[in-house]
Short mmCIF file of C-alpha atoms and ligand atoms in Angstrom, two decimals:
data_model
loop_
_atom_site.label_atom_id
_atom_site.label_comp_id
_atom_site.label_asym_id
_atom_site.label_seq_id
_atom_site.Cartn_x
_atom_site.Cartn_y
_atom_site.Cartn_z
CA MET A 1 87.85 140.84 134.05
CA LEU A 2 88.93 137.85 136.07
CA PRO A 3 91.31 138.50 138.98
CA TYR A 4 93.41 135.39 138.17
CA LYS A 5 95.61 134.29 135.30
CA ASN A 6 95.60 130.56 135.92
CA HIS A 7 94.05 127.87 138.06
CA PHE A 8 96.70 127.99 140.77
CA GLU A 9 95.95 131.67 141.36
CA LYS A 10 92.22 130.97 141.28
CA LEU A 11 92.52 128.32 143.98
CA GLU A 12 94.49 130.69 146.20
CA LEU A 13 91.88 133.42 145.76
CA ILE A 14 89.06 131.02 146.65
CA LYS A 15 90.94 129.74 149.69
CA SER A 16 91.58 133.22 150.97
CA LYS A 17 87.91 134.08 150.23
CA LYS A 18 88.90 136.83 147.82
CA ILE A 19 86.65 135.27 145.26
CA ASP A 20 83.50 133.28 145.69
CA LEU A 21 83.20 130.22 143.45
CA VAL A 22 79.41 130.48 143.08
CA GLU A 23 79.80 134.10 141.95
CA ASN A 24 82.55 133.02 139.59
CA VAL A 25 80.26 130.41 137.95
CA LYS A 26 77.51 133.05 137.74
CA TYR A 27 79.99 135.35 136.00
CA PHE A 28 80.62 132.70 133.33
CA LEU A 29 76.89 131.92 132.98
CA ASN A 30 76.19 135.62 132.45
CA ARG A 31 78.98 135.84 129.89
CA ILE A 32 77.58 132.81 128.04
CA GLU A 33 74.18 134.52 127.91
CA LYS A 34 75.64 137.85 126.86
CA GLU A 35 77.82 136.34 124.13
CA LYS A 36 75.14 133.95 122.90
CA ARG A 37 75.57 135.11 119.32
CA LEU A 38 79.03 133.47 119.29
CA ASN A 39 77.10 130.15 119.40
CA ALA A 40 79.93 128.50 121.32
CA PHE A 41 77.74 126.20 123.42
CA ASN A 42 75.21 123.58 122.29
CA PHE A 43 74.03 123.05 125.90
CA VAL A 44 74.62 124.88 129.17
CA PHE A 45 74.21 123.13 132.55
CA GLU A 46 73.34 126.12 134.66
CA GLU A 47 71.79 124.44 137.70
CA GLU A 48 74.31 121.64 138.05
CA ALA A 49 77.22 124.04 137.62
CA LEU A 50 75.91 126.26 140.42
CA GLN A 51 75.25 123.27 142.67
CA SER A 52 78.74 121.88 142.10
CA ALA A 53 80.19 125.32 142.80
CA GLU A 54 78.64 125.33 146.28
CA ILE A 55 79.90 121.88 147.15
CA ILE A 56 83.36 122.40 145.69
CA SER A 57 83.73 125.81 147.28
CA ASP A 58 83.34 124.16 150.71
CA LYS A 59 85.86 121.49 149.76
CA ILE A 60 88.42 124.12 148.73
CA ILE A 61 87.98 126.12 151.88
CA SER A 62 88.28 123.01 154.03
CA GLY A 63 91.47 122.10 152.16
CA ASN A 64 90.18 118.73 150.96
CA HIS A 65 89.84 119.07 147.20
CA GLY A 66 90.98 117.78 143.81
CA ALA A 67 93.65 119.36 141.61
CA LEU A 68 91.09 121.02 139.32
CA ALA A 69 88.77 122.18 142.09
CA GLY A 70 86.60 125.00 140.82
CA LEU A 71 88.00 125.01 137.28
CA VAL A 72 85.02 125.85 135.06
CA ILE A 73 85.27 123.79 131.91
CA GLY A 74 83.35 123.27 128.65
CA ILE A 75 83.26 119.86 126.97
CA LYS A 76 83.17 119.38 123.19
CA ASP A 77 79.88 117.80 122.21
CA VAL A 78 81.51 114.59 120.93
CA LEU A 79 82.31 113.45 124.49
CA SER A 80 79.86 111.57 126.71
CA ILE A 81 78.50 113.07 129.90
CA LYS A 82 76.06 110.79 131.68
CA ASP A 83 72.40 111.70 131.14
CA LYS A 84 73.31 114.67 128.94
CA PRO A 85 72.77 115.10 125.21
CA LEU A 86 75.57 113.84 122.99
CA THR A 87 74.85 115.21 119.53
CA CYS A 88 78.27 115.56 117.82
CA SER A 89 76.57 118.66 116.35
CA SER A 90 74.69 116.31 114.01
CA LYS A 91 70.99 116.16 113.22
CA ILE A 92 71.17 112.39 113.34
CA LEU A 93 72.00 112.42 117.08
CA ARG A 94 69.82 115.37 117.97
CA ASP A 95 67.80 113.38 120.53
CA PHE A 96 70.55 111.11 121.80
CA LYS A 97 71.53 111.12 125.47
CA SER A 98 74.61 109.49 126.85
CA ILE A 99 74.22 106.79 129.49
CA TYR A 100 77.75 106.98 130.90
CA ASN A 101 80.64 109.37 131.38
CA ALA A 102 83.66 109.45 129.09
CA THR A 103 86.79 108.61 131.08
CA VAL A 104 88.09 112.16 130.64
CA VAL A 105 84.83 113.55 132.02
CA GLN A 106 84.99 111.13 134.95
CA LYS A 107 88.55 112.25 135.65
CA LEU A 108 87.64 115.94 135.54
CA ILE A 109 84.77 115.34 137.95
CA ALA A 110 87.04 113.31 140.25
CA GLU A 111 89.40 116.32 140.42
CA ASP A 112 86.46 118.63 141.26
CA ALA A 113 86.25 120.53 137.97
CA ILE A 114 82.89 122.14 137.18
CA ILE A 115 81.38 121.22 133.83
CA ILE A 116 79.46 124.22 132.53
CA GLY A 117 78.18 122.87 129.21
CA LYS A 118 78.83 121.20 125.90
CA THR A 119 80.54 123.15 123.19
CA ASN A 120 79.63 123.43 119.53
CA CYS A 121 81.84 121.77 116.90
CA ASP A 122 81.86 120.62 113.30
CA GLU A 123 79.56 117.64 112.75
CA PHE A 124 81.37 114.51 114.01
CA ALA A 125 84.50 116.68 114.31
CA MET A 126 84.89 116.93 110.55
CA GLY A 127 85.96 120.40 109.51
CA SER A 128 88.35 123.30 109.99
CA SER A 129 85.93 126.19 110.47
CA ASN A 130 83.03 125.04 112.65
CA GLU A 131 80.69 125.79 109.75
CA ASN A 132 79.56 122.13 109.46
CA SER A 133 77.40 122.10 112.58
CA ALA A 134 73.69 121.29 112.82
CA PHE A 135 73.63 123.96 115.57
CA GLY A 136 74.95 126.63 113.19
CA ASN A 137 78.41 128.12 112.86
CA VAL A 138 80.49 129.61 115.69
CA LEU A 139 81.89 133.16 115.51
CA ASN A 140 85.50 133.97 116.30
CA PRO A 141 85.44 136.22 119.41
CA VAL A 142 88.52 138.11 118.22
CA ASP A 143 86.73 139.18 115.02
CA GLU A 144 83.18 138.01 114.56
CA THR A 145 83.36 138.11 110.77
CA LYS A 146 85.91 135.27 110.93
CA VAL A 147 85.62 131.55 111.63
CA PRO A 148 87.00 130.31 114.97
CA GLY A 149 88.68 127.35 113.27
CA GLY A 150 87.53 123.80 113.66
CA SER A 151 86.46 121.30 114.44
CA SER A 152 86.59 122.27 118.15
CA GLY A 153 85.59 125.86 117.32
CA GLY A 154 83.07 126.15 120.16
CA SER A 155 85.65 125.07 122.75
CA ALA A 156 88.23 127.57 121.47
CA ALA A 157 85.74 130.45 121.19
CA ALA A 158 84.37 129.73 124.68
CA VAL A 159 87.83 129.93 126.26
CA ALA A 160 88.93 132.97 124.22
CA ALA A 161 85.71 134.87 125.08
CA PHE A 162 85.98 134.10 128.84
CA LEU A 163 82.86 131.94 128.87
CA CYS A 164 84.74 129.38 130.99
CA ASP A 165 88.25 128.77 132.36
CA ALA A 166 89.14 125.98 129.94
CA ALA A 167 87.64 123.43 127.57
CA LEU A 168 88.25 119.98 126.20
CA GLY A 169 88.46 119.43 122.48
CA THR A 170 89.51 116.61 120.19
CA ASP A 171 92.20 116.60 117.55
CA THR A 172 92.17 114.11 114.67
CA GLY A 173 94.07 116.32 112.23
CA GLY A 174 94.42 119.66 113.98
CA SER A 175 91.07 120.34 115.60
CA ILE A 176 92.59 121.51 118.87
CA ARG A 177 95.66 123.32 117.56
CA GLN A 178 94.13 125.18 114.62
CA PRO A 179 91.15 126.69 116.51
CA ALA A 180 93.49 127.56 119.39
CA ALA A 181 95.65 129.46 116.89
CA PHE A 182 92.63 131.18 115.31
CA CYS A 183 91.22 132.30 118.67
CA GLY A 184 94.52 133.31 120.27
CA ILE A 185 94.74 130.73 123.08
CA TYR A 186 96.70 127.58 123.97
CA GLY A 187 95.61 124.15 122.71
CA LEU A 188 97.45 120.87 123.23
CA LYS A 189 97.03 117.59 121.39
CA PRO A 190 98.59 114.85 123.52
CA THR A 191 100.46 111.82 122.19
CA TYR A 192 98.01 109.33 120.66
CA SER A 193 97.00 106.92 123.46
CA ARG A 194 98.12 109.19 126.31
CA VAL A 195 94.46 110.01 127.08
CA SER A 196 91.69 107.41 127.09
CA ARG A 197 89.21 107.67 124.23
CA PHE A 198 86.50 105.79 126.13
CA GLY A 199 83.31 107.82 125.70
CA LEU A 200 84.61 109.81 122.74
CA THR A 201 82.50 109.42 119.61
CA ALA A 202 84.93 107.91 117.12
CA PHE A 203 85.78 109.78 113.93
CA ALA A 204 89.10 108.16 112.91
CA SER A 205 90.07 105.86 115.77
CA SER A 206 93.79 105.63 115.03
CA PHE A 207 94.07 109.45 114.92
CA ASP A 208 91.63 110.82 117.54
CA SER A 209 93.15 112.49 120.63
CA ILE A 210 91.46 114.44 123.42
CA GLY A 211 93.17 117.52 124.84
CA PRO A 212 92.78 120.86 126.62
CA PHE A 213 92.26 124.49 125.55
CA ALA A 214 93.22 127.21 128.04
CA ARG A 215 94.40 130.79 128.37
CA SER A 216 97.61 129.75 130.14
CA ILE A 217 100.19 127.00 129.81
CA GLU A 218 99.80 126.34 133.56
CA ASP A 219 96.17 125.35 133.02
CA ILE A 220 97.07 123.25 129.97
CA SER A 221 99.62 121.35 132.10
CA ILE A 222 97.35 120.70 135.03
CA ILE A 223 94.42 119.56 132.87
CA LEU A 224 96.69 117.34 130.78
CA LYS A 225 98.01 115.71 133.92
CA SER A 226 94.50 115.09 135.22
CA ILE A 227 93.08 113.50 132.05
CA SER A 228 96.08 111.35 131.05
CA GLY A 229 96.78 107.75 131.93
CA TYR A 230 95.94 104.13 131.27
CA ASP A 231 92.30 103.13 131.21
CA LYS A 232 91.21 99.53 131.00
CA LYS A 233 88.12 100.66 129.10
CA ASP A 234 90.31 101.79 126.18
CA SER A 235 92.62 98.98 125.10
CA THR A 236 94.67 101.43 123.01
CA SER A 237 95.44 103.66 125.99
CA SER A 238 99.06 103.63 127.02
CA GLN A 239 100.46 102.21 130.25
CA ILE A 240 103.40 104.60 130.14
CA GLU A 241 103.72 106.58 133.33
CA VAL A 242 102.31 110.11 133.34
CA PRO A 243 104.78 112.75 134.54
CA ASP A 244 103.65 115.66 136.66
CA PHE A 245 103.33 118.14 133.79
CA THR A 246 102.83 121.03 136.17
CA LYS A 247 106.47 120.57 137.19
CA SER A 248 107.68 120.70 133.57
CA LEU A 249 107.26 124.47 133.62
CA ASN A 250 109.94 124.81 136.25
CA LEU A 251 112.47 122.51 134.63
CA LYS A 252 115.62 123.94 133.08
CA SER A 253 114.88 124.65 129.46
CA GLU A 254 117.83 126.57 127.98
CA ASN A 255 119.39 123.40 126.57
CA ILE A 256 116.41 122.48 124.50
CA ARG A 257 117.20 121.88 120.81
CA ILE A 258 114.66 123.25 118.36
CA GLY A 259 114.30 122.04 114.78
CA ILE A 260 112.79 124.03 111.91
CA PRO A 261 111.40 121.87 109.11
CA LYS A 262 112.33 123.51 105.83
CA GLU A 263 109.31 122.01 104.03
CA TYR A 264 106.91 124.01 106.22
CA PHE A 265 108.02 127.41 105.00
CA SER A 266 107.17 126.98 101.36
CA GLU A 267 104.59 128.66 99.16
CA GLY A 268 101.06 128.92 100.45
CA LEU A 269 102.15 130.21 103.86
CA ASN A 270 100.69 133.61 104.69
CA GLU A 271 103.47 136.25 104.53
CA GLU A 272 102.70 137.84 107.87
CA ILE A 273 102.70 134.46 109.63
CA LYS A 274 105.97 133.59 107.94
CA LYS A 275 107.57 136.88 108.95
CA SER A 276 106.45 136.55 112.53
CA ILE A 277 107.75 132.97 112.89
CA LEU A 278 111.07 133.88 111.26
CA GLU A 279 111.39 136.73 113.77
CA LEU A 280 110.68 134.32 116.60
CA ILE A 281 113.39 131.99 115.30
CA GLN A 282 115.85 134.90 115.20
CA ASN A 283 114.93 135.87 118.76
CA LEU A 284 115.49 132.31 119.91
CA LYS A 285 118.90 132.31 118.25
CA ASN A 286 119.71 135.58 119.98
CA LYS A 287 118.97 133.84 123.26
CA ASN A 288 121.47 131.14 122.33
CA ILE A 289 118.83 128.48 121.97
CA SER A 290 119.99 125.76 119.61
CA ILE A 291 118.13 126.04 116.31
CA THR A 292 118.77 123.70 113.40
CA GLU A 293 117.06 123.06 110.14
CA VAL A 294 115.48 119.61 109.85
CA SER A 295 113.84 117.90 106.93
CA LEU A 296 110.49 116.12 106.85
CA PRO A 297 110.68 115.00 103.23
CA HIS A 298 107.23 113.41 102.99
CA THR A 299 105.39 116.54 104.08
CA GLU A 300 103.80 117.02 100.66
CA TYR A 301 101.91 113.71 101.05
CA THR A 302 100.43 114.39 104.48
CA ILE A 303 97.10 115.87 103.37
CA ALA A 304 96.49 113.09 100.85
CA ALA A 305 97.41 110.32 103.32
CA TYR A 306 95.37 111.96 106.07
CA TYR A 307 92.20 112.32 103.99
CA ILE A 308 92.42 108.75 102.67
CA LEU A 309 93.01 107.12 106.05
CA THR A 310 90.65 109.22 108.15
CA THR A 311 87.77 108.96 105.67
CA ALA A 312 88.30 105.18 105.52
CA GLU A 313 88.12 104.94 109.31
CA ALA A 314 85.18 107.35 109.42
CA SER A 315 83.18 105.39 106.86
CA SER A 316 83.49 102.36 109.12
CA ASN A 317 82.92 104.20 112.43
CA LEU A 318 79.88 106.09 111.18
CA ALA A 319 78.18 102.95 109.83
CA ARG A 320 76.56 102.59 113.26
CA TYR A 321 74.29 105.59 112.62
CA ASP A 322 71.79 103.50 110.71
CA SER A 323 68.74 104.46 112.81
CA VAL A 324 68.47 100.97 114.29
CA ARG A 325 70.35 101.50 117.53
CA PHE A 326 71.86 104.93 116.93
CA GLY A 327 70.46 107.79 114.94
CA LYS A 328 67.12 109.36 114.30
CA ARG A 329 64.90 107.25 112.08
CA SER A 330 63.32 108.74 108.96
CA SER A 331 59.54 108.59 108.69
CA LYS A 332 59.90 107.22 105.14
CA ILE A 333 60.66 103.56 105.83
CA ASP A 334 58.94 101.33 103.27
CA SER A 335 61.76 98.79 103.28
CA LEU A 336 64.87 98.10 105.32
CA ASN A 337 67.12 99.65 102.69
CA GLU A 338 64.86 102.70 102.41
CA MET A 339 65.07 103.09 106.16
CA TYR A 340 68.87 103.13 106.17
CA LYS A 341 69.05 105.34 103.12
CA ASN A 342 66.49 107.91 104.17
CA SER A 343 67.62 108.09 107.79
CA ARG A 344 71.24 108.66 106.80
CA SER A 345 70.37 111.03 103.95
CA GLU A 346 68.21 113.17 106.21
CA GLY A 347 70.36 112.97 109.35
CA LEU A 348 73.90 113.52 108.09
CA GLY A 349 75.33 116.77 106.71
CA ALA A 350 77.09 117.30 103.37
CA GLU A 351 80.68 117.11 104.65
CA VAL A 352 80.03 113.93 106.63
CA LYS A 353 78.40 112.31 103.59
CA ARG A 354 81.34 113.36 101.41
CA ARG A 355 83.75 111.66 103.81
CA ILE A 356 81.71 108.47 104.11
CA MET A 357 81.64 108.22 100.32
CA LEU A 358 85.36 108.95 99.97
CA GLY A 359 86.18 106.45 102.69
CA THR A 360 83.99 103.75 101.22
CA TYR A 361 85.63 104.31 97.85
CA VAL A 362 89.22 104.04 99.10
CA LEU A 363 88.35 100.83 100.94
CA SER A 364 86.49 99.22 98.04
CA ALA A 365 87.97 95.98 96.64
CA GLY A 366 89.29 97.46 93.38
CA TYR A 367 90.92 100.53 94.99
CA TYR A 368 92.10 99.29 98.39
CA ASP A 369 95.70 98.69 97.28
CA ALA A 370 95.95 101.89 95.27
CA TYR A 371 94.66 104.19 98.02
CA TYR A 372 94.22 102.75 101.51
CA LEU A 373 97.23 100.46 101.53
CA LYS A 374 99.44 103.05 99.86
CA ALA A 375 98.38 105.70 102.36
CA GLN A 376 99.22 103.33 105.24
CA LYS A 377 102.73 103.00 103.83
CA VAL A 378 103.03 106.77 103.47
CA ARG A 379 101.91 107.10 107.09
CA ARG A 380 104.86 104.97 108.12
CA LEU A 381 107.26 107.11 106.07
CA ILE A 382 105.92 110.26 107.71
CA LYS A 383 106.42 108.69 111.13
CA GLU A 384 110.00 107.81 110.14
CA ASP A 385 110.63 111.39 109.00
CA PHE A 386 109.79 112.50 112.53
CA ASP A 387 111.90 109.75 114.13
CA ASN A 388 114.87 110.96 112.09
CA ALA A 389 114.27 114.60 112.93
CA PHE A 390 113.91 113.86 116.65
CA SER A 391 117.26 112.09 116.68
CA SER A 392 118.89 115.54 116.57
CA VAL A 393 116.31 117.93 118.06
CA ASP A 394 113.90 117.89 121.02
CA VAL A 395 111.04 119.86 119.52
CA ILE A 396 110.04 121.03 116.07
CA LEU A 397 108.70 124.55 115.59
CA THR A 398 106.27 125.41 112.77
CA PRO A 399 103.35 127.73 112.08
CA THR A 400 100.09 126.16 113.31
CA SER A 401 98.08 127.23 110.29
CA PRO A 402 99.09 128.45 106.83
CA SER A 403 96.51 131.26 107.00
CA LEU A 404 95.05 133.77 109.43
CA PRO A 405 91.44 133.15 110.54
CA PHE A 406 89.43 133.38 107.32
CA ASN A 407 86.03 134.91 106.61
CA ILE A 408 82.87 132.99 107.38
CA GLY A 409 81.80 131.32 104.12
CA GLU A 410 85.13 131.95 102.42
CA LYS A 411 86.12 128.30 102.01
CA SER A 412 82.89 126.44 102.64
CA ASP A 413 82.20 125.77 98.96
CA ASP A 414 85.67 124.47 98.25
CA PRO A 415 86.47 121.34 100.29
CA LEU A 416 89.98 121.02 98.90
CA GLU A 417 90.88 124.56 99.90
CA MET A 418 89.42 123.84 103.35
CA TYR A 419 91.46 120.61 103.66
CA LEU A 420 94.64 122.59 102.99
CA SER A 421 94.11 124.47 106.26
CA ASP A 422 95.31 121.27 107.93
CA ILE A 423 98.63 121.15 106.14
CA PHE A 424 100.81 121.75 109.23
CA THR A 425 98.72 119.86 111.78
CA THR A 426 97.76 116.48 110.27
CA SER A 427 101.34 115.18 110.31
CA ALA A 428 101.32 114.96 114.12
CA ASN A 429 98.22 112.75 114.03
CA LEU A 430 99.68 110.57 111.28
CA ALA A 431 102.79 110.08 113.43
CA GLY A 432 100.93 109.88 116.77
CA ILE A 433 103.11 112.61 118.32
CA PRO A 434 102.04 115.46 120.63
CA GLY A 435 101.69 119.08 119.53
CA ILE A 436 100.74 122.42 121.01
CA SER A 437 99.64 125.73 119.54
CA ILE A 438 100.91 128.81 121.37
CA PRO A 439 99.33 132.26 120.93
CA TYR A 440 102.53 133.98 119.96
CA ALA A 441 101.77 137.11 117.99
CA LYS A 442 99.14 139.23 116.30
CA ALA A 443 98.86 140.22 112.67
CA LYS A 444 98.49 143.88 111.69
CA ASN A 445 94.71 143.57 111.64
CA GLY A 446 94.78 142.17 115.18
CA LEU A 447 94.13 138.54 114.24
CA PRO A 448 96.06 135.98 116.27
CA ILE A 449 99.06 134.02 114.96
CA GLY A 450 99.77 130.61 116.47
CA VAL A 451 103.10 128.82 116.71
CA GLN A 452 103.08 125.05 116.76
CA LEU A 453 105.56 122.88 118.64
CA LEU A 454 105.80 119.14 118.04
CA ALA A 455 107.72 116.60 120.13
CA LYS A 456 108.35 112.91 120.02
CA GLN A 457 105.83 110.44 121.40
CA PHE A 458 105.22 110.83 125.15
CA ASP A 459 107.43 113.91 125.32
CA GLU A 460 104.80 116.49 126.26
CA GLU A 461 107.28 117.68 128.91
CA ASN A 462 109.56 119.16 126.27
CA LEU A 463 106.58 120.83 124.60
CA ILE A 464 105.73 122.53 127.85
CA LYS A 465 109.35 123.50 128.53
CA ALA A 466 109.79 124.99 125.05
CA THR A 467 106.47 126.80 125.37
CA LYS A 468 107.87 128.57 128.40
CA ILE A 469 110.83 129.90 126.39
CA ILE A 470 108.56 131.16 123.63
CA MET A 471 106.19 132.79 126.10
CA GLU A 472 109.06 134.70 127.63
CA LEU A 473 109.94 136.05 124.19
CA ALA A 474 106.34 136.99 123.48
CA GLU A 475 106.04 139.00 126.69
N1 LIG B 1 90.17 119.72 109.89
C1 LIG B 1 90.48 118.31 109.93
C2 LIG B 1 89.39 117.50 109.31
O1 LIG B 1 88.43 118.08 108.91
C3 LIG B 1 90.74 117.92 111.34
C4 LIG B 1 89.56 117.49 112.07
C5 LIG B 1 89.86 117.10 113.47
O2 LIG B 1 90.99 117.20 113.93
N2 LIG B 1 88.83 116.58 114.14
O3 LIG B 1 89.49 116.31 109.19
#
């Protein structure tokens, strides 16, 4: 077991020489080896991690170090790390190496974090179970017969199984929050544009957000602070000032107003999850926290709008994997068209192909107005639902997922059933707002239950404050 609960404690222990950072990295490397069957990592950077540990250990002891000094972190394999493989867990990028660092990676390095490897995920971040990976599926460390959630399943499993201190994931429709809920840890999706997407392989560019997984809210806050901020290399990144999120934990939080969206407690929600969230709501009321019911009337259209818009964006973004500049070329290349067709047919997996076809269809001349344009309008209505709700409450509390972690293989033959796992998470990406999943409770069989909090754009502070209240109730 680790002798610290969060990064602040770890730093103190290193400073006072109660723990040795090189030994700490070795501990994680041994754990990665021991828990190899979880399949959480696509690549492990053993030598570099040990080298960095030596250098950073000296920096910490001399008192001249970054905010994340010695934090051992895994990076989802859709983010660029210079000179390292960037596969997106796809066969088509199996041999691809990145020639530059993603801005988030650069920022982690600048704050003296130690990158231990690249984590497994669904191919191009498309999925809810991490079963769509060319590297094979990931097991849930809490119960290895279950999926860890997706698409950032490797990141969540790695943190939950103590293979690293924290990890970065990406969330286009729930891929940080849902695996965090399934593995029993914290996962935060920032406001769209809060964190630069430079160096992130695009899935759906107007939805994609990068965010942290950790075992404590303290670590979530400090990582979020370090990776946020304007970046001239991403013209969509926001210039809005980044608060010191580590201070949010100490702000007064009793006055926070929590909204409960009535549409999220309808049929299809697992009974145990429902019971546990209703209990939490009662406990909050008992603590005199303001709880009101709110309405998000367009909730029933979120999955449809999400899967039209994201597949449209994906079909465009993934056009670059044509084996000319990006992507492994097929050996069957009698003509230019054959080359494109065979390279893409061989290199891309079934789910990715399904989405490219769906996206191409909804963008095609005859169907554009009926699907793409309509879904854009619905997106606006969903955003307005949230604007209305946030005029009377500070945060919205919901379950993260409608189900407990499901069995491996249980939903993989039924895409629609799989898409419904995203029912509570996609709305935040449609509206561009931040969300967090908190490991609140456990079901009778020991599987984790996650609670989701949503806040208005750029209000991660209230998410963190409300998380603190919920944590106190969980303890
Ligand atoms: N499960 C959702 C999907 O498959 C979300 C993916 C994500 O957030 N990257 O699209």
